[in-house]
XYZ file of C-alpha atoms in Angstrom:
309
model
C -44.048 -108.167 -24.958
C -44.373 -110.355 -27.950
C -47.751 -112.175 -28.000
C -48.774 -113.847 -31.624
C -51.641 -115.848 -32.629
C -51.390 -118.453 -35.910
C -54.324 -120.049 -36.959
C -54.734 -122.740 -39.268
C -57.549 -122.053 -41.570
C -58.691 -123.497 -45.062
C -55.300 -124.959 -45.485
C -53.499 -121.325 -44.767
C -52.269 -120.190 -41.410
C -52.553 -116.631 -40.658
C -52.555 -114.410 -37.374
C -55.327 -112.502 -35.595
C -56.152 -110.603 -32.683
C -55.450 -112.392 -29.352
C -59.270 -111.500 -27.983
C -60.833 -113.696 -30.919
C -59.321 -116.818 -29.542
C -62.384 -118.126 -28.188
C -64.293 -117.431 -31.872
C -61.579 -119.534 -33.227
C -62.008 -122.879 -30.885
C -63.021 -124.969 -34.529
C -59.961 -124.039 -35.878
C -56.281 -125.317 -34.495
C -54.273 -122.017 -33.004
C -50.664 -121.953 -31.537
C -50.440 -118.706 -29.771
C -46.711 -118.030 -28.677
C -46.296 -115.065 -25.874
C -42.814 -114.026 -25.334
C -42.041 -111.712 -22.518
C -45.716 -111.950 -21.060
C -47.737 -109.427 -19.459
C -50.573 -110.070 -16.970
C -52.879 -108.371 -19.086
C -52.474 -110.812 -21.953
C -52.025 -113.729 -20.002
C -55.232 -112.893 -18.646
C -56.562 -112.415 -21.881
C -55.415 -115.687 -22.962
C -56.660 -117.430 -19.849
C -60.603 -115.804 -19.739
C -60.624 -117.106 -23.937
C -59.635 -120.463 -22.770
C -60.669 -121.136 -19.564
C -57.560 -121.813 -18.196
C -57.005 -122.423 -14.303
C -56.206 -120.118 -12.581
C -52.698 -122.441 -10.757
C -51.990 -123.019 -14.290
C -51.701 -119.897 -14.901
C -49.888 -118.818 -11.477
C -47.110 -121.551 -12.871
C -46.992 -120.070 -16.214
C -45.555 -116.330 -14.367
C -42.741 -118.334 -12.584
C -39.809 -118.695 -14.128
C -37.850 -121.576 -11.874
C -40.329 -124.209 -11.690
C -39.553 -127.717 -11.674
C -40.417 -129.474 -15.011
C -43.820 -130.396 -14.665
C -47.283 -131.984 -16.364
C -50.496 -131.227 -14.464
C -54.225 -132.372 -15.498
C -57.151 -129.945 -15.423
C -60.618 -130.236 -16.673
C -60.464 -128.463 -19.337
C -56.837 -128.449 -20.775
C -53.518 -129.697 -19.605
C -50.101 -127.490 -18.507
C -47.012 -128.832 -19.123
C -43.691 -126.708 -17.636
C -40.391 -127.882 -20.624
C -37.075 -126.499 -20.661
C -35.225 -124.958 -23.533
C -31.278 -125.245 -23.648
C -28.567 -122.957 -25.224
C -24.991 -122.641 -25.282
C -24.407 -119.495 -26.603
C -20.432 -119.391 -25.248
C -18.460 -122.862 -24.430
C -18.627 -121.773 -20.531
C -22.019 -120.838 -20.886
C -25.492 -122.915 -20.979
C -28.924 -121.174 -20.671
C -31.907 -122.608 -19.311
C -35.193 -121.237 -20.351
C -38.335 -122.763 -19.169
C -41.165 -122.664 -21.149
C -44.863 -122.643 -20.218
C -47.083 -124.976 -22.789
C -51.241 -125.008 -22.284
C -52.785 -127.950 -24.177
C -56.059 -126.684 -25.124
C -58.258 -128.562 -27.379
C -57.501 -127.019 -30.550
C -55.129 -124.825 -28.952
C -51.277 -124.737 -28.206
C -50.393 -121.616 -26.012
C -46.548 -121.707 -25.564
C -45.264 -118.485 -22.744
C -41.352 -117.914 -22.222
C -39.318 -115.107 -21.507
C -37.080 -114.115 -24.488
C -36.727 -115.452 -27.787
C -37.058 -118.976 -28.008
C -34.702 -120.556 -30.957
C -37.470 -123.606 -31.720
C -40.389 -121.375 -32.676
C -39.299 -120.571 -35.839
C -38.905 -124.287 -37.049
C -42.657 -124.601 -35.291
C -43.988 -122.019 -36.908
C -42.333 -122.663 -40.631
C -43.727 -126.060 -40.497
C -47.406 -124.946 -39.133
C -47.595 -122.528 -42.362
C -46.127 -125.012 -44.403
C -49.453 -127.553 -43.249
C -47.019 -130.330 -41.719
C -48.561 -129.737 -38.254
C -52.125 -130.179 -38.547
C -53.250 -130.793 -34.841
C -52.356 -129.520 -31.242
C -50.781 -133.038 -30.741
C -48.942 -132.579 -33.830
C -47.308 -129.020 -32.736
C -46.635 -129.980 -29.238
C -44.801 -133.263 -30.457
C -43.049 -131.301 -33.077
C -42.554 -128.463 -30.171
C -40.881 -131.007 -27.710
C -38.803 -132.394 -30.110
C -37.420 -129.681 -31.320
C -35.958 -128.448 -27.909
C -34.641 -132.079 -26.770
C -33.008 -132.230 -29.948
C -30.875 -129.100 -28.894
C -30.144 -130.805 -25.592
C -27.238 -133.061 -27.715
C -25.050 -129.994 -29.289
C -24.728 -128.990 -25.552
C -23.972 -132.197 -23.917
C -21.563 -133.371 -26.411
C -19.843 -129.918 -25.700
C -19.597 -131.188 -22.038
C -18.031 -134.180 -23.434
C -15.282 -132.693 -25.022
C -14.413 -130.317 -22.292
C -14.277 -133.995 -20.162
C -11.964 -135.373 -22.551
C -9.905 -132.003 -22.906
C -9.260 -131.298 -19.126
C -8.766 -135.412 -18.644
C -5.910 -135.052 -21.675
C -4.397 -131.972 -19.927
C -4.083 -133.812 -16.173
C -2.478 -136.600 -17.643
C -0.081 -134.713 -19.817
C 0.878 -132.258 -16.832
C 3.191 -134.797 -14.830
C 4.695 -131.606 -12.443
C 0.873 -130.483 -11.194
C 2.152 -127.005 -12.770
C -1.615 -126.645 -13.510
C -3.441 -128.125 -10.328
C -5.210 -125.412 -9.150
C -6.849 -123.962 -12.550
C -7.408 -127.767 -13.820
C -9.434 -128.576 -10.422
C -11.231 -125.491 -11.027
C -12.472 -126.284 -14.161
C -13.560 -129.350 -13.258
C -15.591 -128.612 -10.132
C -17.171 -125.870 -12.367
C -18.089 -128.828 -14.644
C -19.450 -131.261 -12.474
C -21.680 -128.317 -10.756
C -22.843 -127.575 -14.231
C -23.737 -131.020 -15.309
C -25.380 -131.475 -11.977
C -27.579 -128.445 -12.783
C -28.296 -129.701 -16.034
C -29.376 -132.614 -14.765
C -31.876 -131.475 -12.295
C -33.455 -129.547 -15.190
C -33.656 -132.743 -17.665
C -34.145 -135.701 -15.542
C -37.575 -134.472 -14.466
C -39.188 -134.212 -17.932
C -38.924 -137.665 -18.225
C -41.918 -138.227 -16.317
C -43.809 -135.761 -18.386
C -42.929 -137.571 -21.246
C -44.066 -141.277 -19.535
C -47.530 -139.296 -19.438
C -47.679 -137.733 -23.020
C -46.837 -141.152 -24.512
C -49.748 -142.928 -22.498
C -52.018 -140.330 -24.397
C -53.160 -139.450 -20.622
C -53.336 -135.520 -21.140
C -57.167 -133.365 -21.906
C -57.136 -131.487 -25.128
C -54.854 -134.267 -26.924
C -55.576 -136.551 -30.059
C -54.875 -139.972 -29.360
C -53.026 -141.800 -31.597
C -49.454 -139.850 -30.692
C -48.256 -141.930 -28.082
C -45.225 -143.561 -30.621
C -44.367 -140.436 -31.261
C -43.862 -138.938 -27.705
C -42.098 -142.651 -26.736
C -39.652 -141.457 -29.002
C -38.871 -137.779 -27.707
C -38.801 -139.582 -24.062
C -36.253 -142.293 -25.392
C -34.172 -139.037 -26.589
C -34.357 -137.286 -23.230
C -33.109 -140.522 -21.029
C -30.390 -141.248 -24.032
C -29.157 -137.486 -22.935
C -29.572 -138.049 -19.155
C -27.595 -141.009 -19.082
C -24.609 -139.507 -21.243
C -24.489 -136.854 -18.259
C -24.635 -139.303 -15.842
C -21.592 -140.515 -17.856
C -19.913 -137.388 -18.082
C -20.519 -136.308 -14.258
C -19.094 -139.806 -13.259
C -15.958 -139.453 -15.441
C -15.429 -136.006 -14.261
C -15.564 -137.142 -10.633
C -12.608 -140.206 -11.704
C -11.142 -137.497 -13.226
C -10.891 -135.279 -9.768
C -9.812 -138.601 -8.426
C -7.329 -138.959 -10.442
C -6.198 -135.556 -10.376
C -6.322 -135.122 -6.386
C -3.900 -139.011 -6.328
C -1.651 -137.480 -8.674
C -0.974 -134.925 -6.627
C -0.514 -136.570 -3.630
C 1.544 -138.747 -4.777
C 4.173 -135.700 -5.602
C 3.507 -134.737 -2.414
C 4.735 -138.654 -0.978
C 7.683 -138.267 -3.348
C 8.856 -135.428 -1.372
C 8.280 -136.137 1.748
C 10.098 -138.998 1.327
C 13.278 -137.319 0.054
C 13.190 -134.581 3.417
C 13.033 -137.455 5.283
C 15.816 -139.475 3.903
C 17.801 -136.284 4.265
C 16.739 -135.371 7.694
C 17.836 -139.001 8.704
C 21.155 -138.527 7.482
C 21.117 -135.340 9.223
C 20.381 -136.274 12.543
C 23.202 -138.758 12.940
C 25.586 -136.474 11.847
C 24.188 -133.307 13.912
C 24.733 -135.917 16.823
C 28.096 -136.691 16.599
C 29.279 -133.494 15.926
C 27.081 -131.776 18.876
C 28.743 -134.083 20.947
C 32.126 -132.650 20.477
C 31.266 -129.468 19.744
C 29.578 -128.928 23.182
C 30.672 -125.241 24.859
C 33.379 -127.373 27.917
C 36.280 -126.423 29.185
C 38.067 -129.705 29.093
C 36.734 -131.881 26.012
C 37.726 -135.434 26.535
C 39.421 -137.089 24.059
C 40.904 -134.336 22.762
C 43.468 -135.469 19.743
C 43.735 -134.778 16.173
C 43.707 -138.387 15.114
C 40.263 -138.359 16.760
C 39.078 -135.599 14.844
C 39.798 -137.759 11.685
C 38.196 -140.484 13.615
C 35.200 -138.403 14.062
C 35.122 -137.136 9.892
C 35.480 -140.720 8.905
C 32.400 -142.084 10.888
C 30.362 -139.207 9.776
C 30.999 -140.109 6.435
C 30.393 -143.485 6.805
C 26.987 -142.996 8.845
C 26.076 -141.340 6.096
C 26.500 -143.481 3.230
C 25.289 -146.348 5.383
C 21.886 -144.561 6.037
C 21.662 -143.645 2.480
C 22.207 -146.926 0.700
């Protein structure tokens, strides 16, 4: 458990003790709890007043981006994203109450856009809750585009490598990759797509415990997060051509093929014909001459070619 309390006061920041939150309600606090524990969330929450369904939210760790309004403070549910590996993106949801004069943030594990947060709280650039949570928002959507673009170029790659393999040798392992990539940027959609909407509220100023005059500001982290929704639109509809693509390719081999057996079978089945005729297990065979056998040779032959030109 990690739980840290910054306050702003006469133009310094410094910690204290999570119990004197409520003593410091003049003065604008961030308080940042990694890994909580019920015993300091409940600490947080009997300091604050927060509501108790708030607060049942804040423990889960798959809810749906969210922003809900209570009387006495707001609770917005944001996602961070990480791609630590090429083949591997994190989600981490994190828990933000909007108190006035207080921003308490709750995740599980470190969270890579506190310490930007809190370097520009000491340095006085944040001055106000709406301040930090703008600066807080941003800084997570803004590590939304590293991982999407990475998505992009994995598109293009695989795209490159179906088109350069003209025998299929790869089909299997290519359409593996690429169903693995589509389900990815499908569940990376479900997790951005929603904050939209809390956006749309934080730029109509329509949240307790905020400063007006922010609304530009949180217009602009929304036009981010729809600029990165539609470029995974755009990658999850290229990567379905792409499967298209891939899947016509191969069946088009496939036609190639078939269409050579059956040329050959046809060819065949003239020939196994004639010569079952006289090759039938008889006593007597009619006809029997060896100028006929000839005869026999030289319209094989000639079936043949015919059927093949």
């Amino acid at each position: 458990m990690s739980a840290r309390v910054l306050v702003r006061q006469d133009g310094a920041v410094r910690e204290a003790p999570l119990e004197d939150l409520s003593e410091l309600r003049d003065r604008v606090c961030w308080v940042d709890i990694a890994d909580p524990e019920d015993e300091d969330l409940m600490t947080v929450a009997k300091e604050l007043g927060l509501h108790p369904l708030a607060l049942e939210d804040a423990r889960e760790r798959n809810e749906r981006p969210k922003i809900d309004r209570y009387e006495a403070h707001g609770f917005l549910v944001f996602y961070a994203i990480d791609a630590p590996e090429p083949d591997l993106v994190k989600t981490q949801p994190v828990s933000i109450f909007v108190a006035p004069n207080a921003l308490v943030t709750v995740h599980t594990g470190p969270l890579g856009a506190a310490a930007d947060l809190e370097r520009r709280f000491r340095e006085g650039r944040l001055e106000t809750v709406s301040t930090l949570l703008h600066a807080l928002l941003d800084a997570l959507v803004d590590r939304y585009f590293p991982v999407v673009d990475a998505f992009g170029d994995r598109v293009d790659l695989l795209e490159s490598l179906i088109v350069d393999d003209a025998a299929g040798r790869g089909l299997q392992t290519s359409l593996r990759e690429l169903f693995l990539l589509k389900r990815e940027l499908v569940r990376l959609r479900q997790v951005i797509a929603p904050e939209r909407e809390v956006l749309a509220v934080l730029a109509r100023d329509d949240l307790p415990g905020l400063e007006g005059g922010r609304a530009a500001y949180f217009q602009d982290v929304y036009d981010h997060v729809v600029r990165v929704t539609d470029e995974i639109d755009t990658f999850r509809d290229l990567t379905s051509n792409v499967i298209d693509a891939h899947l016509a390719a191969a069946s088009n081999r496939l036609n190639e093929v078939v269409k050579v057996l059956t040329s050959v079978a046809t060819v065949l089945l003239v020939m196994t014909l004639i010569t079952g005729f006289f090759g039938m297990n008889f006593e007597a065979i009619p006809f029997g001459s060896e100028t006929l056998f000839w005869t026999a040779l030289g319209v094989l032959g000639a079936s043949a070619v015919a059927l093949t030109v």
